[in-house]
Short mmCIF file of C-alpha atoms and ligand atoms in Angstrom, two decimals:
data_model
loop_
_atom_site.label_atom_id
_atom_site.label_comp_id
_atom_site.label_asym_id
_atom_site.label_seq_id
_atom_site.Cartn_x
_atom_site.Cartn_y
_atom_site.Cartn_z
CA MET A 1 52.89 110.72 121.79
CA ASN A 2 54.50 107.91 119.87
CA ASN A 3 57.25 105.96 121.54
CA ILE A 4 59.43 104.09 119.07
CA PRO A 5 62.71 103.27 120.81
CA PHE A 6 65.76 102.34 118.77
CA PHE A 7 65.96 99.03 120.70
CA ASN A 8 63.29 97.47 122.82
CA TYR A 9 64.86 94.72 124.93
CA PRO A 10 62.03 94.52 127.50
CA ASP A 11 59.52 94.02 124.68
CA LEU A 12 61.68 91.30 123.13
CA PHE A 13 61.62 89.43 126.43
CA ALA A 14 57.89 90.02 126.83
CA GLN A 15 57.29 88.47 123.40
CA HIS A 16 59.06 85.26 124.45
CA ARG A 17 58.67 85.22 128.22
CA GLU A 18 57.33 81.69 128.67
CA GLU A 19 59.61 79.95 126.21
CA LEU A 20 62.70 81.73 127.50
CA THR A 21 61.79 80.99 131.10
CA ASP A 22 61.70 77.32 130.11
CA VAL A 23 65.12 77.66 128.52
CA PHE A 24 66.63 79.26 131.64
CA GLN A 25 65.05 76.66 133.88
CA LYS A 26 66.25 73.68 131.87
CA VAL A 27 69.83 74.87 131.84
CA ALA A 28 69.79 75.68 135.55
CA GLU A 29 68.16 72.38 136.49
CA CYS A 30 70.85 70.43 134.65
CA GLY A 31 73.57 72.71 135.99
CA ALA A 32 74.89 72.80 132.43
CA PHE A 33 76.85 76.04 132.37
CA ILE A 34 80.23 75.67 130.68
CA MET A 35 81.06 73.76 127.48
CA GLN A 36 77.83 71.75 127.44
CA ASN A 37 75.40 70.34 124.89
CA ASP A 38 73.52 73.53 124.04
CA LEU A 39 76.81 75.05 122.93
CA VAL A 40 77.79 72.04 120.82
CA GLN A 41 74.35 71.99 119.23
CA PHE A 42 74.43 75.70 118.49
CA GLU A 43 77.86 75.44 116.89
CA GLN A 44 76.65 72.60 114.66
CA ARG A 45 73.56 74.52 113.62
CA LEU A 46 75.56 77.63 112.70
CA SER A 47 77.90 75.48 110.67
CA GLU A 48 75.01 73.90 108.74
CA TYR A 49 73.32 77.25 108.24
CA THR A 50 76.39 79.07 106.90
CA GLY A 51 77.91 76.12 105.08
CA ILE A 52 81.15 76.85 106.92
CA LYS A 53 82.86 73.71 108.25
CA TYR A 54 83.86 74.77 111.74
CA VAL A 55 82.17 77.02 114.26
CA LEU A 56 83.35 77.68 117.81
CA GLY A 57 81.50 79.74 120.38
CA VAL A 58 83.67 82.25 122.23
CA ALA A 59 83.09 85.07 124.71
CA ASN A 60 82.46 87.82 122.13
CA ALA A 61 83.30 88.76 118.55
CA THR A 62 86.29 90.87 119.54
CA ASP A 63 87.90 87.82 121.13
CA ALA A 64 86.87 85.79 118.10
CA MET A 65 88.86 88.09 115.80
CA GLN A 66 91.87 88.16 118.08
CA LEU A 67 91.92 84.37 118.43
CA LEU A 68 91.53 83.93 114.68
CA LEU A 69 94.40 86.28 113.90
CA LYS A 70 96.64 84.63 116.50
CA ALA A 71 95.79 81.17 115.26
CA GLY A 72 96.66 82.37 111.76
CA GLY A 73 100.09 83.51 112.92
CA VAL A 74 99.52 87.29 112.87
CA GLY A 75 101.77 89.01 115.41
CA VAL A 76 104.55 91.50 116.15
CA GLY A 77 105.99 93.13 113.04
CA ASP A 78 102.92 92.45 110.90
CA GLU A 79 100.47 94.96 109.48
CA VAL A 80 96.80 94.19 109.01
CA ILE A 81 94.67 96.39 106.75
CA PHE A 82 91.13 97.16 107.96
CA CYS A 83 88.41 99.57 106.87
CA THR A 84 88.12 102.49 109.27
CA HIS A 85 84.31 102.60 108.88
CA THR A 86 83.93 99.95 111.58
CA MET A 87 83.85 99.48 115.32
CA VAL A 88 87.10 100.06 117.20
CA ALA A 89 86.98 96.34 118.09
CA THR A 90 88.25 95.41 114.61
CA ALA A 91 91.39 97.43 115.22
CA SER A 92 91.87 96.43 118.86
CA ALA A 93 91.71 92.74 117.93
CA ILE A 94 94.56 93.37 115.48
CA LYS A 95 96.47 95.51 118.00
CA PHE A 96 96.42 92.89 120.76
CA THR A 97 98.07 90.28 118.55
CA GLY A 98 101.06 92.64 118.50
CA ALA A 99 100.44 93.61 114.88
CA THR A 100 99.73 97.14 113.60
CA PRO A 101 96.20 97.98 112.48
CA VAL A 102 96.40 99.96 109.20
CA PRO A 103 93.20 101.84 108.37
CA VAL A 104 91.85 102.37 104.85
CA ASP A 105 88.89 104.34 103.58
CA ALA A 106 85.37 103.14 102.85
CA GLY A 107 83.83 103.43 99.39
CA VAL A 108 80.40 104.68 98.34
CA ASP A 109 78.90 101.41 99.58
CA HIS A 110 80.24 102.23 103.11
CA LEU A 111 82.40 99.09 102.91
CA MET A 112 86.17 98.60 102.44
CA ASP A 113 87.42 100.59 99.44
CA VAL A 114 89.42 98.22 97.30
CA VAL A 115 91.58 100.86 95.62
CA SER A 116 92.71 102.16 99.03
CA VAL A 117 93.65 98.62 100.08
CA GLU A 118 96.18 98.19 97.31
CA ARG A 119 97.77 101.55 98.15
CA ALA A 120 98.16 100.61 101.82
CA ILE A 121 100.12 97.41 101.18
CA THR A 122 103.74 97.41 102.40
CA PRO A 123 106.31 94.61 102.78
CA LYS A 124 105.00 94.17 106.35
CA THR A 125 101.38 93.60 105.34
CA LYS A 126 100.24 90.17 106.46
CA ALA A 127 96.46 90.28 106.11
CA ILE A 128 93.39 92.18 104.93
CA MET A 129 90.38 92.28 107.23
CA PRO A 130 87.24 93.81 105.72
CA THR A 131 84.18 94.52 107.87
CA GLN A 132 80.91 93.16 106.50
CA LEU A 133 79.10 96.21 107.79
CA ASN A 134 75.37 96.58 108.43
CA GLY A 135 74.81 92.99 107.30
CA ARG A 136 76.24 93.44 103.81
CA VAL A 137 79.34 91.72 102.41
CA ALA A 138 82.12 93.83 100.86
CA ASP A 139 83.43 93.36 97.31
CA MET A 140 85.15 90.07 98.14
CA ASP A 141 86.11 89.20 94.55
CA SER A 142 88.37 92.24 94.38
CA ILE A 143 89.70 91.79 97.92
CA LEU A 144 90.56 88.13 97.27
CA THR A 145 92.23 89.06 93.97
CA ILE A 146 94.46 91.60 95.74
CA ALA A 147 95.21 89.14 98.56
CA ASP A 148 96.20 86.56 95.99
CA LYS A 149 98.38 88.97 94.04
CA TYR A 150 100.38 90.00 97.15
CA GLY A 151 100.22 86.70 99.04
CA LEU A 152 98.13 88.06 101.92
CA GLN A 153 95.77 86.36 104.33
CA VAL A 154 92.12 87.41 104.53
CA TYR A 155 90.00 87.53 107.70
CA GLU A 156 86.52 88.98 108.02
CA ASP A 157 84.95 91.11 110.70
CA SER A 158 81.59 89.58 109.96
CA ALA A 159 80.27 90.41 113.45
CA GLN A 160 77.18 92.06 111.89
CA ALA A 161 76.62 89.62 109.06
CA LEU A 162 75.36 86.20 110.14
CA GLY A 163 73.62 84.82 107.06
CA ALA A 164 74.60 87.67 104.73
CA LYS A 165 75.79 86.38 101.36
CA TYR A 166 77.91 87.44 98.42
CA LYS A 167 77.54 85.44 95.22
CA GLY A 168 75.86 82.70 97.21
CA ARG A 169 78.63 82.41 99.80
CA SER A 170 78.17 83.24 103.48
CA ALA A 171 79.95 86.03 105.30
CA GLY A 172 82.85 84.47 107.17
CA SER A 173 83.65 81.94 104.43
CA PHE A 174 85.93 83.99 102.20
CA GLY A 175 89.28 83.87 103.94
CA LEU A 176 90.89 82.04 106.84
CA GLY A 177 87.97 82.88 109.08
CA GLY A 178 85.28 85.24 110.26
CA CYS A 179 83.52 86.15 113.48
CA ILE A 180 79.92 86.63 114.60
CA SER A 181 78.76 88.77 117.52
CA PHE A 182 75.77 87.87 119.67
CA TYR A 183 75.79 91.20 121.50
CA PRO A 184 72.12 91.88 122.39
CA ALA A 185 71.64 94.46 119.61
CA LYS A 186 72.86 92.13 116.87
CA VAL A 187 70.42 90.37 114.55
CA LEU A 188 70.96 87.18 116.56
CA GLY A 189 71.53 88.50 120.07
CA CYS A 190 71.89 86.78 123.42
CA PHE A 191 71.31 88.19 126.91
CA GLY A 192 74.81 89.48 127.46
CA ASP A 193 78.04 89.03 125.50
CA GLY A 194 78.69 86.20 123.09
CA GLY A 195 80.53 85.47 119.88
CA ALA A 196 81.74 82.79 117.51
CA ILE A 197 84.46 82.10 115.00
CA LEU A 198 83.68 80.58 111.61
CA THR A 199 86.39 78.89 109.58
CA ASN A 200 86.91 76.30 106.87
CA ASP A 201 90.53 75.87 107.94
CA VAL A 202 91.12 72.85 110.18
CA GLY A 203 94.38 74.27 111.54
CA ILE A 204 92.71 77.50 112.67
CA TYR A 205 89.85 75.48 114.13
CA ASN A 206 92.13 73.22 116.16
CA THR A 207 94.17 76.12 117.52
CA VAL A 208 91.19 78.31 118.46
CA LYS A 209 89.50 75.32 120.08
CA LEU A 210 92.45 75.02 122.45
CA MET A 211 92.99 78.77 122.88
CA ARG A 212 89.43 79.56 123.99
CA ASP A 213 89.75 77.17 126.93
CA HIS A 214 93.16 77.79 128.52
CA GLY A 215 94.96 75.76 125.87
CA ARG A 216 93.49 72.57 127.28
CA GLY A 217 92.91 69.61 125.00
CA GLU A 218 90.36 66.86 125.49
CA ASP A 219 93.01 64.74 127.24
CA GLY A 220 93.58 67.54 129.76
CA ASN A 221 97.04 68.30 128.43
CA VAL A 222 97.88 71.98 127.95
CA SER A 223 99.83 72.25 124.72
CA ILE A 224 99.65 76.02 124.04
CA TRP A 225 99.08 79.23 126.02
CA GLY A 226 95.38 79.96 126.02
CA TYR A 227 92.66 82.31 127.18
CA ASN A 228 89.36 81.97 128.94
CA SER A 229 87.02 82.94 126.13
CA ARG A 230 84.08 80.56 126.13
CA LEU A 231 80.46 81.07 125.09
CA ASP A 232 78.32 80.30 128.15
CA ASN A 233 76.01 77.34 127.73
CA LEU A 234 73.07 79.42 128.99
CA GLN A 235 73.73 82.00 126.27
CA ALA A 236 74.01 79.18 123.72
CA ALA A 237 70.63 77.84 124.86
CA ILE A 238 69.07 81.30 124.43
CA LEU A 239 70.69 81.59 121.01
CA ASN A 240 69.37 78.16 120.00
CA TYR A 241 65.91 79.35 120.91
CA PHE A 242 66.09 82.54 118.81
CA PHE A 243 67.90 80.74 116.00
CA ASP A 244 64.82 78.55 115.39
CA ASP A 245 63.26 81.65 113.82
CA TYR A 246 66.35 83.13 112.24
CA GLU A 247 65.07 82.97 108.65
CA LYS A 248 61.90 84.72 109.74
CA ILE A 249 63.88 87.35 111.64
CA ILE A 250 65.97 88.15 108.56
CA GLY A 251 62.85 88.16 106.41
CA ARG A 252 61.22 90.70 108.70
CA ARG A 253 64.32 92.89 108.75
CA ARG A 254 64.41 92.91 104.95
CA GLU A 255 60.71 93.75 104.92
CA ILE A 256 61.28 96.74 107.22
CA ALA A 257 64.17 97.88 105.01
CA THR A 258 61.80 97.81 102.04
CA LEU A 259 59.17 99.80 103.95
CA TYR A 260 61.79 102.43 104.76
CA TYR A 261 62.94 102.55 101.17
CA ASN A 262 59.42 102.97 99.84
CA GLY A 263 58.64 105.54 102.54
CA ILE A 264 61.57 107.90 102.18
CA ASN A 265 63.29 107.42 98.85
CA GLY A 266 63.49 110.45 96.62
CA ILE A 267 64.02 113.10 99.32
CA ASP A 268 66.60 115.61 98.12
CA GLY A 269 70.04 114.82 99.56
CA VAL A 270 68.95 111.65 101.37
CA ILE A 271 70.87 108.52 100.37
CA LEU A 272 69.47 105.14 101.33
CA PRO A 273 71.10 101.70 101.52
CA PRO A 274 70.70 99.40 98.51
CA THR A 275 67.27 97.78 98.31
CA VAL A 276 66.81 94.07 99.00
CA ASN A 277 66.78 93.27 95.31
CA SER A 278 69.27 95.87 94.14
CA ASP A 279 71.75 93.36 92.78
CA ILE A 280 71.99 89.61 92.46
CA ASP A 281 75.43 89.35 94.07
CA HIS A 282 74.34 90.45 97.55
CA PHE A 283 71.96 89.03 100.10
CA ASP A 284 71.82 91.59 102.94
CA ILE A 285 70.48 90.93 106.43
CA PHE A 286 70.11 94.60 107.48
CA GLN A 287 71.81 94.58 110.86
CA ASN A 288 71.25 98.33 110.49
CA TYR A 289 69.39 100.69 108.23
CA GLU A 290 72.03 103.38 107.79
CA VAL A 291 70.89 106.47 105.89
CA GLU A 292 72.95 109.47 104.78
CA VAL A 293 71.04 112.64 105.56
CA PRO A 294 71.57 116.41 105.36
CA ASN A 295 71.49 118.14 108.79
CA ARG A 296 71.87 114.79 110.49
CA ASP A 297 72.08 116.05 114.08
CA GLU A 298 69.03 118.29 113.67
CA LEU A 299 67.08 115.39 112.15
CA LYS A 300 68.05 113.16 115.06
CA GLU A 301 66.81 115.78 117.53
CA TYR A 302 63.62 116.34 115.53
CA LEU A 303 62.86 112.61 115.47
CA SER A 304 63.62 112.32 119.16
CA ASN A 305 61.03 115.04 119.87
CA LYS A 306 58.56 112.99 117.84
CA GLY A 307 59.27 109.93 120.02
CA VAL A 308 61.53 108.17 117.50
CA GLY A 309 64.83 106.74 118.72
CA THR A 310 67.76 106.72 116.29
CA LEU A 311 71.45 105.96 116.72
CA ILE A 312 74.66 107.48 115.43
CA GLN A 313 76.87 104.43 114.95
CA TRP A 314 80.00 104.53 117.15
CA GLY A 315 79.28 108.08 118.24
CA GLY A 316 79.92 109.40 114.73
CA LYS A 317 83.64 108.71 114.68
CA ALA A 318 85.60 106.40 112.41
CA VAL A 319 88.33 104.36 114.09
CA HIS A 320 91.26 106.43 112.78
CA GLU A 321 89.68 109.57 114.27
CA PHE A 322 90.47 108.35 117.78
CA LYS A 323 93.82 110.11 117.77
CA ASP A 324 94.71 108.94 121.31
CA LEU A 325 95.13 105.48 119.77
CA GLY A 326 98.00 106.76 117.65
CA PHE A 327 96.41 107.10 114.22
CA THR A 328 97.73 109.93 112.06
CA GLN A 329 95.87 109.24 108.81
CA SER A 330 93.04 111.37 107.49
CA MET A 331 90.27 109.81 105.43
CA PRO A 332 87.86 112.50 104.29
CA PHE A 333 85.42 110.13 102.63
CA THR A 334 84.82 108.00 105.71
CA GLU A 335 84.88 111.05 107.98
CA ASN A 336 82.08 112.53 105.91
CA ILE A 337 80.05 109.30 106.09
CA MET A 338 80.36 109.41 109.87
CA ARG A 339 79.08 113.02 109.93
CA ILE A 340 75.93 112.39 107.90
CA SER A 341 74.89 108.82 108.75
CA LEU A 342 72.03 107.88 111.01
CA LEU A 343 70.59 104.49 111.97
CA LEU A 344 66.80 104.27 111.90
CA PRO A 345 64.96 101.94 114.31
CA LEU A 346 64.89 98.40 112.91
CA ASN A 347 64.05 95.61 115.31
CA MET A 348 61.57 92.80 115.96
CA SER A 349 59.23 95.06 117.94
CA ILE A 350 58.59 97.86 115.46
CA THR A 351 55.30 97.62 113.50
CA ASP A 352 54.60 98.58 109.90
CA ASP A 353 52.54 101.54 111.12
CA GLU A 354 55.42 102.72 113.25
CA VAL A 355 57.84 102.51 110.32
CA ASP A 356 55.31 104.50 108.32
CA TYR A 357 55.20 107.13 111.09
CA VAL A 358 59.03 107.38 111.12
CA CYS A 359 58.97 107.92 107.34
CA GLN A 360 56.30 110.63 107.64
CA CYS A 361 58.34 112.41 110.30
CA ILE A 362 61.43 112.35 108.08
CA ARG A 363 59.45 113.72 105.14
CA GLY A 364 58.03 116.34 107.47
CA PHE A 365 61.51 117.42 108.55
CA TYR A 366 62.59 117.96 104.94
CA ASN A 367 59.21 119.50 103.94
CA ASP A 368 59.01 116.81 101.31
C1 PLP B 401 79.42 94.33 117.45
C2 PLP B 401 80.63 94.44 116.61
C3 PLP B 401 81.89 94.00 117.04
C4 PLP B 401 82.15 93.54 118.44
O1 PLP B 401 81.41 92.45 118.83
P1 PLP B 401 81.47 92.01 120.36
O2 PLP B 401 80.75 90.70 120.38
O3 PLP B 401 80.77 93.07 121.16
O4 PLP B 401 82.90 91.87 120.75
C5 PLP B 401 82.94 94.06 116.17
N1 PLP B 401 82.81 94.56 114.93
C6 PLP B 401 81.62 95.01 114.48
C7 PLP B 401 81.52 95.51 113.09
C8 PLP B 401 80.51 94.98 115.30
O5 PLP B 401 79.35 95.47 114.87
#
C-alpha cells in the first residue's frame, strides 16, 4: 500500500535532523530568543531576495496584514475590498482594524476578479487587498490602474507567495505592503507560527517596527500603542537554515507541478493550474497545486483509499460563505471553485515515482 501524505513534517525533520539540531543548540546556548541577530539577518536576506526595501518579522501573517493596514491608516468607517477565494485571515485582519471587509469574486485564474473590484467601490472604500493565491500573483496592472483611478491604497495578502513574481516584480512590492506566512505548511515554513511584512514605504516600516514590540522605540520610549507580535529568534534561525535552499525548493516545486501537468492534462472536465512557462508575466512558486475536478469529493475518497492524501483548501468554503460572520453576498463563481477544487500533494518529501502514482490513480478514477 502506498502512503503519500499531503504533508510529511516528520520526514522533513528527518531529512535535516543534524543541521537543525545544531541550529536549536546554537540559539539555546546563546540564550538568543527575542529580537536577536538571527531575526535581523533573516529580515535582511528576505529584503535582498525580494528586492523590497524593508522586511520585519512578526508573529504570523495575519498579524502582518493587520499591522500593515493599521500603519497605513485603515480603520473605522473604511471599506477594504478583498477576494473571497482566500483564507478567512485576510478578512479578519481587515475586520480588526475596525474597517469593513468587502468580498469580491475570483476570476477564471482563481485570483481577484478585476471587474468585480470596480463594481464594489463605494465612497467608503479605502483599499484593495488581493490575495496572491497558491503562489501566483494576481493581475496587478489592472488592480493598480483601478486603485489609481479611485485614489485607493493597495495591500497584498502575499502569505503564500514568497518569491512569486509578476512582470519581474516580487509579490508584496506592488502597493503599500505585503505579508508572508511561515506557517509550517507554507513553502518556507518554520516550526510553529511566523510571519513578516514587506514594504517599500518607510512610514509603514517605522510604524510597524514600533507596533510589533509594544510601541517601544530603540530609546525605550513608547510613542504609540503597540502589540506583542514578534518573530521568535529561534524560528528565524530555522527559517535562515531553510532559506539557504529556497531557490532549490521553488525549483523542485515547479518541477513537481510540471510532472502533474504532464501526468494528468487532457482528462475530460479536469482543469489544471497554468504551467510553469504558460506566460512570461508570471513566475509561480506553487504553494499549492489546485486542480478543478468533476466529482471532487468522490475523487478525494478514492485517492485516500489508494494511500494518497489530498486537501480541500479551507474546508471548501469561500470567506463570504461563513454567514455567521455577517456576509450576505453570494458569489456563484467562487462558490463553484470551492466545490470542485482539490489540492494534490506537493512537498519536499514526495518523489517523482509517487507523483506518477498519484497521476495514474487520477486517470484510473476517470477511466482515462
Ligand atoms: C496561511 C495564510 C494566511 C495566514 O497566515 P498565518 O501566518 O497563519 O497567519 C493568510 N492568508 C493566506 C492566503 C494564507 O495562505
